[in-house]
Amino acid sequence: MKKYTIIANWKMYLSFDATITQAADHFDALTLFAGNKNINLLIAPTLPAIPELATIFKDTPVGWCAQDCSEHLAGAYTGQVSAEALKAIGCNACLIGHSERRKYCNESTAAIAGKLQTLLDYTISPVICIGEQEQDFVQGKAISALESQLKPILERLQTNQHKINGLPIYLAYEPAWSIGTGKIADELHIENIYAWLHQQTLKFAPSVNWVLLYGGSVNTQTINFFKKFELIRGFLIGRASLDFQEFEKIVKCIMVE
Ligand code: PGA
């Protein structure tokens, strides 16, 4: 039976209070999903809510994922949050390189590789997000766009392989044009991308515990389509993770093999 990782990316959609309520109101269902033997559930809420949520869900299998971290370990970096602080508040994982951060915060690939390093130093699983723009997709240049995002990351992992010790390393393919739009790629494109990702991860860092994820308009309409790809071992779910009824349907669909 396949094990799927589900990351609910709540972005900055909810207020602080609504974030706590959203999780606490569904405590039983969320702990049940996370306790299912073929599900690994991580929630990525607004960062300041994590300490309170980690307390409410203490001793449950629900995991917490930050949405970003600093590329620096410590120092004069006003406004940034270190991997050490994420670890202290109970984060198991952290997104890096999400397309919204690349777009709105001009994150460079070098900075993302630095973030990866700090997360590895604190044994927090990175959720490395990569994805091409629509123009690259249309022009058949997706793989070369992904390659420029992925290569520095794989090189960093290659030199750190011996330190990782089985820590899951999530690699999420999220076409930028598919995030929040309802548009999805065709089967052939998805097949090709995952075959290439699989080959790249094995080539650069074969001893790493890779978990390949997909993100971008995963919802009740699209989950059955994405579920059939053998190499996809989980999903990063944005908008659809906020409507609990919809999220529950998606999770149940993933739970049923
Ligand atoms: P979406 O977002 O599910 O709303 O498309 C996915 C993501 O940004 O991770």
Coordinates of N, CA, C and O in Angstrom, one line a residue, residues 8-122:
A8 N -1.4 20.6 3.9 CA -2.5 21.6 3.8 C -1.8 22.9 3.9 O -1.3 23.3 5.0
N9 N -1.7 23.6 2.8 CA -1.0 24.9 2.8 C -2.1 26.0 3.0 O -2.7 26.4 2.0
W10 N -2.2 26.5 4.2 CA -3.2 27.5 4.5 C -2.8 28.9 4.1 O -3.5 29.9 4.3
K11 N -1.5 29.1 3.6 CA -1.0 30.3 3.2 C -1.3 31.4 4.2 O -1.1 31.2 5.4
M12 N -1.8 32.6 3.7 CA -2.2 33.7 4.7 C -3.7 33.9 4.6 O -4.1 35.1 4.7
Y13 N -4.4 32.9 4.2 CA -5.8 33.0 4.0 C -6.6 33.4 5.2 O -7.6 34.1 5.2
L14 N -6.3 32.8 6.4 CA -7.1 32.9 7.6 C -6.5 33.9 8.6 O -5.3 34.0 8.7
S15 N -7.4 34.5 9.4 CA -6.9 35.3 10.5 C -6.3 34.3 11.6 O -6.5 33.1 11.5
F16 N -5.6 34.9 12.6 CA -5.0 34.0 13.6 C -6.1 33.2 14.3 O -6.0 32.0 14.4
D17 N -7.2 33.9 14.7 CA -8.3 33.2 15.4 C -8.9 32.1 14.6 O -9.2 31.0 15.0
A18 N -9.2 32.5 13.3 CA -9.8 31.5 12.4 C -8.9 30.3 12.1 O -9.4 29.2 12.0
T19 N -7.6 30.5 12.2 CA -6.7 29.4 12.0 C -6.8 28.4 13.1 O -6.9 27.2 12.9
I20 N -6.8 28.9 14.4 CA -6.9 28.1 15.5 C -8.2 27.3 15.5 O -8.3 26.1 15.7
T21 N -9.3 28.1 15.2 CA -10.6 27.5 15.1 C -10.7 26.4 14.1 O -11.3 25.3 14.3
Q22 N -10.2 26.7 12.9 CA -10.2 25.7 11.8 C -9.6 24.4 12.2 O -10.1 23.3 11.9
A23 N -8.5 24.5 12.9 CA -7.8 23.2 13.2 C -8.5 22.6 14.5 O -8.8 21.4 14.4
A24 N -8.8 23.4 15.5 CA -9.3 22.8 16.7 C -10.7 22.3 16.5 O -11.1 21.2 17.0
D25 N -11.5 22.9 15.6 CA -12.9 22.4 15.4 C -12.9 21.0 14.7 O -13.9 20.3 14.7
H26 N -11.8 20.7 14.0 CA -11.7 19.5 13.3 C -10.6 18.6 13.9 O -10.1 17.7 13.2
F27 N -10.4 18.7 15.2 CA -9.4 18.0 15.9 C -9.5 16.5 15.6 O -8.6 15.8 15.3
D28 N -10.8 16.0 15.8 CA -11.0 14.5 15.8 C -10.7 14.0 14.3 O -10.0 13.0 14.2
A29 N -11.2 14.7 13.4 CA -11.0 14.2 12.0 C -9.6 14.3 11.6 O -9.0 13.4 11.0
L30 N -8.9 15.4 11.9 CA -7.5 15.6 11.5 C -6.6 14.6 12.2 O -5.7 14.0 11.5
T31 N -6.9 14.3 13.4 CA -6.0 13.3 14.1 C -6.3 11.9 13.5 O -5.4 11.1 13.4
L32 N -7.6 11.7 13.1 CA -7.9 10.4 12.5 C -7.2 10.2 11.2 O -6.6 9.2 10.9
F33 N -7.2 11.3 10.4 CA -6.6 11.2 9.0 C -5.1 11.0 9.3 O -4.5 10.1 8.6
A34 N -4.5 11.8 10.2 CA -3.0 11.7 10.4 C -2.6 10.3 10.9 O -1.5 9.8 10.7
G35 N -3.6 9.7 11.6 CA -3.3 8.4 12.2 C -3.4 7.2 11.3 O -3.1 6.1 11.6
N36 N -4.0 7.5 10.1 CA -4.2 6.4 9.1 C -2.8 6.0 8.6 O -1.9 6.8 8.3
K37 N -2.7 4.6 8.5 CA -1.3 4.1 8.2 C -0.8 4.5 6.8 O 0.4 4.5 6.6
N38 N -1.7 4.9 5.9 CA -1.1 5.3 4.6 C -1.2 6.9 4.4 O -1.1 7.3 3.3
I39 N -1.3 7.6 5.5 CA -1.3 9.1 5.4 C -0.3 9.7 6.3 O -0.2 9.3 7.5
N40 N 0.4 10.7 5.8 CA 1.3 11.5 6.6 C 0.7 12.9 6.5 O 0.8 13.5 5.4
L41 N 0.1 13.5 7.5 CA -0.6 14.8 7.4 C 0.2 15.9 8.0 O 0.6 15.8 9.2
L42 N 0.5 16.9 7.2 CA 1.2 18.1 7.7 C 0.3 19.3 7.4 O -0.2 19.4 6.3
I43 N 0.2 20.2 8.4 CA -0.5 21.5 8.1 C 0.4 22.6 8.2 O 1.3 22.7 9.0
A44 N 0.3 23.5 7.2 CA 1.1 24.7 7.1 C 0.2 26.0 7.3 O -0.2 26.6 6.4
P45 N 0.0 26.3 8.6 CA -0.8 27.5 8.9 C 0.0 28.7 9.0 O 1.3 28.7 8.8
T46 N -0.6 29.9 9.3 CA 0.2 31.1 9.5 C 1.2 30.8 10.7 O 0.8 30.2 11.7
L47 N 2.4 31.2 10.6 CA 3.4 30.8 11.5 C 3.1 31.0 13.0 O 3.3 30.1 13.8
P48 N 2.6 32.2 13.4 CA 2.4 32.4 14.8 C 1.4 31.5 15.5 O 1.4 31.4 16.7
A49 N 0.6 30.8 14.6 CA -0.4 29.9 15.2 C 0.2 28.5 15.6 O -0.4 27.8 16.3
I50 N 1.4 28.3 15.1 CA 1.9 26.9 15.2 C 2.2 26.5 16.7 O 1.8 25.4 17.1
P51 N 2.7 27.4 17.5 CA 2.9 26.9 18.9 C 1.6 26.5 19.6 O 1.6 25.5 20.3
E52 N 0.6 27.3 19.4 CA -0.7 27.0 20.1 C -1.3 25.7 19.5 O -1.8 24.8 20.2
L53 N -1.2 25.6 18.2 CA -1.7 24.4 17.5 C -0.9 23.1 17.9 O -1.5 22.1 18.2
A54 N 0.4 23.3 18.0 CA 1.2 22.2 18.4 C 0.9 21.7 19.8 O 0.9 20.5 20.2
T55 N 0.5 22.7 20.7 CA 0.0 22.3 22.0 C -1.3 21.6 22.0 O -1.5 20.6 22.6
I56 N -2.2 22.1 21.2 CA -3.6 21.5 21.1 C -3.5 20.1 20.6 O -4.1 19.2 21.1
F57 N -2.6 19.9 19.6 CA -2.5 18.6 19.0 C -1.3 17.7 19.5 O -0.9 16.8 18.9
K58 N -0.8 18.1 20.7 CA 0.3 17.4 21.3 C 0.0 15.9 21.4 O -1.2 15.5 21.7
D59 N 0.9 15.1 21.2 CA 0.8 13.6 21.2 C -0.2 13.0 20.2 O -0.7 11.9 20.3
T60 N -0.4 13.8 19.1 CA -1.2 13.3 18.0 C -0.2 13.2 16.8 O 0.8 13.8 16.8
P61 N -0.6 12.5 15.8 CA 0.4 12.4 14.6 C 0.3 13.5 13.6 O 1.0 13.5 12.6
V62 N -0.5 14.6 13.9 CA -0.6 15.7 13.0 C 0.8 16.5 13.1 O 1.3 16.7 14.1
G63 N 1.4 16.7 11.9 CA 2.6 17.4 11.8 C 2.4 18.9 11.4 O 1.4 19.3 10.8
W64 N 3.5 19.7 11.7 CA 3.4 21.2 11.4 C 4.5 21.6 10.4 O 5.6 21.2 10.6
C65 N 4.1 22.4 9.5 CA 5.0 22.8 8.4 C 5.0 24.3 8.3 O 3.9 24.9 8.3
A66 N 6.2 24.9 8.4 CA 6.3 26.3 8.2 C 6.2 26.6 6.7 O 6.4 25.8 5.9
Q67 N 6.0 27.9 6.4 CA 5.8 28.3 5.0 C 7.1 28.9 4.4 O 7.2 29.1 3.2
D68 N 8.1 29.1 5.3 CA 9.4 29.7 4.8 C 10.3 29.7 6.0 O 9.9 29.6 7.2
C69 N 11.6 29.9 5.7 CA 12.6 30.1 6.8 C 13.7 31.0 6.3 O 13.8 31.2 5.1
S70 N 14.6 31.4 7.2 CA 15.7 32.2 6.8 C 16.8 31.3 6.2 O 16.9 30.1 6.5
E71 N 17.6 31.9 5.3 CA 18.7 31.1 4.7 C 19.9 31.2 5.7 O 20.9 30.5 5.5
H72 N 19.8 32.1 6.7 CA 20.9 32.3 7.7 C 20.6 31.5 9.0 O 19.4 31.4 9.4
L73 N 21.6 31.1 9.7 CA 21.4 30.4 10.9 C 21.0 31.4 12.0 O 20.2 31.1 12.9
A74 N 21.7 32.6 12.1 CA 21.4 33.6 13.1 C 22.0 34.9 12.7 O 22.9 34.9 11.8
G75 N 21.6 36.0 13.3 CA 22.3 37.3 13.0 C 21.4 38.4 12.8 O 20.2 38.4 13.1
A76 N 22.0 39.5 12.2 CA 21.2 40.7 12.0 C 20.3 40.6 10.7 O 20.7 41.2 9.7
Y77 N 19.2 39.9 10.9 CA 18.4 39.6 9.7 C 16.9 39.9 10.2 O 16.1 39.0 10.4
T78 N 16.6 41.2 10.3 CA 15.4 41.6 10.8 C 14.2 41.1 10.1 O 14.2 41.1 8.8
G79 N 13.3 40.5 10.8 CA 12.0 40.0 10.2 C 12.2 38.5 9.8 O 11.2 37.9 9.4
Q80 N 13.4 38.0 9.8 CA 13.5 36.6 9.3 C 13.4 35.6 10.5 O 13.6 36.0 11.6
V81 N 13.0 34.4 10.2 CA 12.8 33.4 11.2 C 13.8 32.2 10.9 O 13.8 31.7 9.8
S82 N 14.6 31.8 11.9 CA 15.6 30.8 11.7 C 15.0 29.4 11.8 O 14.0 29.2 12.4
A83 N 15.8 28.5 11.2 CA 15.4 27.0 11.3 C 15.4 26.6 12.8 O 14.5 25.8 13.2
E84 N 16.3 27.2 13.6 CA 16.4 26.8 15.0 C 15.1 27.2 15.7 O 14.5 26.4 16.5
A85 N 14.5 28.4 15.4 CA 13.3 28.8 16.0 C 12.1 27.9 15.5 O 11.2 27.6 16.3
L86 N 12.1 27.5 14.3 CA 11.1 26.7 13.7 C 11.1 25.3 14.5 O 10.0 24.8 14.9
K87 N 12.3 24.8 14.7 CA 12.4 23.5 15.4 C 11.8 23.7 16.8 O 11.1 22.8 17.3
A88 N 12.2 24.8 17.5 CA 11.8 25.0 18.9 C 10.3 25.1 19.0 O 9.7 24.7 20.0
I89 N 9.6 25.6 18.0 CA 8.1 25.7 18.1 C 7.4 24.5 17.6 O 6.2 24.4 17.6
G90 N 8.1 23.5 17.2 CA 7.5 22.2 16.8 C 7.2 22.0 15.3 O 6.4 21.2 15.0
C91 N 8.0 22.7 14.5 CA 7.8 22.4 13.0 C 8.6 21.1 12.6 O 9.7 21.0 13.0
N92 N 7.9 20.3 11.9 CA 8.5 19.1 11.4 C 9.0 19.3 10.0 O 9.9 18.5 9.5
A93 N 8.5 20.3 9.3 CA 8.8 20.5 7.9 C 8.7 22.0 7.6 O 8.2 22.8 8.4
C94 N 9.2 22.4 6.4 CA 9.2 23.8 6.0 C 9.2 23.9 4.5 O 10.0 23.3 3.9
L95 N 8.3 24.7 4.0 CA 8.3 24.9 2.5 C 9.4 25.8 2.2 O 9.7 26.8 2.9
I96 N 10.1 25.5 1.1 CA 11.1 26.5 0.5 C 10.9 26.6 -1.0 O 10.6 25.7 -1.6
G97 N 11.0 27.8 -1.4 CA 10.9 28.1 -2.9 C 9.5 28.1 -3.4 O 9.3 27.9 -4.6
H98 N 8.5 28.3 -2.6 CA 7.2 28.3 -3.1 C 7.1 29.4 -4.2 O 7.7 30.5 -4.0
S99 N 6.3 29.2 -5.2 CA 6.3 30.1 -6.3 C 5.8 31.5 -5.9 O 6.2 32.5 -6.5
E100 N 4.9 31.5 -4.9 CA 4.5 32.9 -4.4 C 5.6 33.6 -3.7 O 5.7 34.9 -3.8
R101 N 6.5 32.9 -3.1 CA 7.7 33.6 -2.5 C 8.7 34.0 -3.6 O 9.3 35.0 -3.5
R102 N 8.9 33.1 -4.6 CA 9.8 33.5 -5.7 C 9.2 34.8 -6.4 O 10.0 35.6 -6.7
K103 N 7.9 34.8 -6.5 CA 7.3 35.9 -7.2 C 7.3 37.2 -6.4 O 7.7 38.3 -6.9
Y104 N 6.7 37.1 -5.2 CA 6.5 38.4 -4.4 C 7.7 38.8 -3.6 O 7.8 39.9 -3.1
C105 N 8.6 37.8 -3.3 CA 9.8 38.2 -2.4 C 11.1 38.0 -3.2 O 12.2 38.0 -2.6
N106 N 11.0 37.8 -4.5 CA 12.2 37.7 -5.4 C 13.2 36.7 -4.8 O 14.4 37.0 -4.8
E107 N 12.7 35.6 -4.4 CA 13.7 34.6 -3.8 C 14.5 34.0 -4.9 O 14.0 33.5 -5.9
S108 N 15.8 34.0 -4.7 CA 16.7 33.4 -5.7 C 17.0 32.0 -5.4 O 16.8 31.5 -4.2
T109 N 17.4 31.3 -6.4 CA 17.7 29.8 -6.2 C 18.9 29.7 -5.2 O 18.8 28.7 -4.4
A110 N 19.8 30.6 -5.1 CA 20.9 30.5 -4.2 C 20.4 30.6 -2.7 O 20.8 29.9 -1.8
A111 N 19.4 31.6 -2.5 CA 18.8 31.7 -1.2 C 18.1 30.5 -0.8 O 18.1 30.0 0.3
I112 N 17.4 29.9 -1.8 CA 16.6 28.7 -1.5 C 17.6 27.5 -1.1 O 17.3 26.8 -0.1
A113 N 18.7 27.4 -1.8 CA 19.7 26.4 -1.4 C 20.2 26.7 0.0 O 20.4 25.7 0.8
G114 N 20.4 27.9 0.4 CA 20.8 28.3 1.8 C 19.7 27.9 2.8 O 20.1 27.4 3.9
K115 N 18.5 28.1 2.5 CA 17.4 27.7 3.4 C 17.4 26.2 3.6 O 17.2 25.7 4.7
L116 N 17.6 25.5 2.5 CA 17.7 24.0 2.5 C 18.8 23.6 3.5 O 18.6 22.7 4.4
Q117 N 19.9 24.3 3.4 CA 21.0 23.9 4.3 C 20.7 24.1 5.8 O 21.0 23.3 6.6
T118 N 20.1 25.3 6.1 CA 19.7 25.5 7.5 C 18.7 24.5 8.0 O 18.8 24.1 9.2
L119 N 17.8 24.1 7.2 CA 16.8 23.1 7.6 C 17.5 21.8 7.9 O 17.2 21.1 8.9
L120 N 18.4 21.4 7.0 CA 19.1 20.1 7.2 C 19.9 20.2 8.5 O 19.9 19.2 9.3
D121 N 20.5 21.4 8.8 CA 21.2 21.5 10.0 C 20.4 21.3 11.3 O 20.9 20.9 12.3
Y122 N 19.1 21.5 11.2 CA 18.2 21.4 12.3 C 17.2 20.2 12.1 O 16.2 20.1 12.8

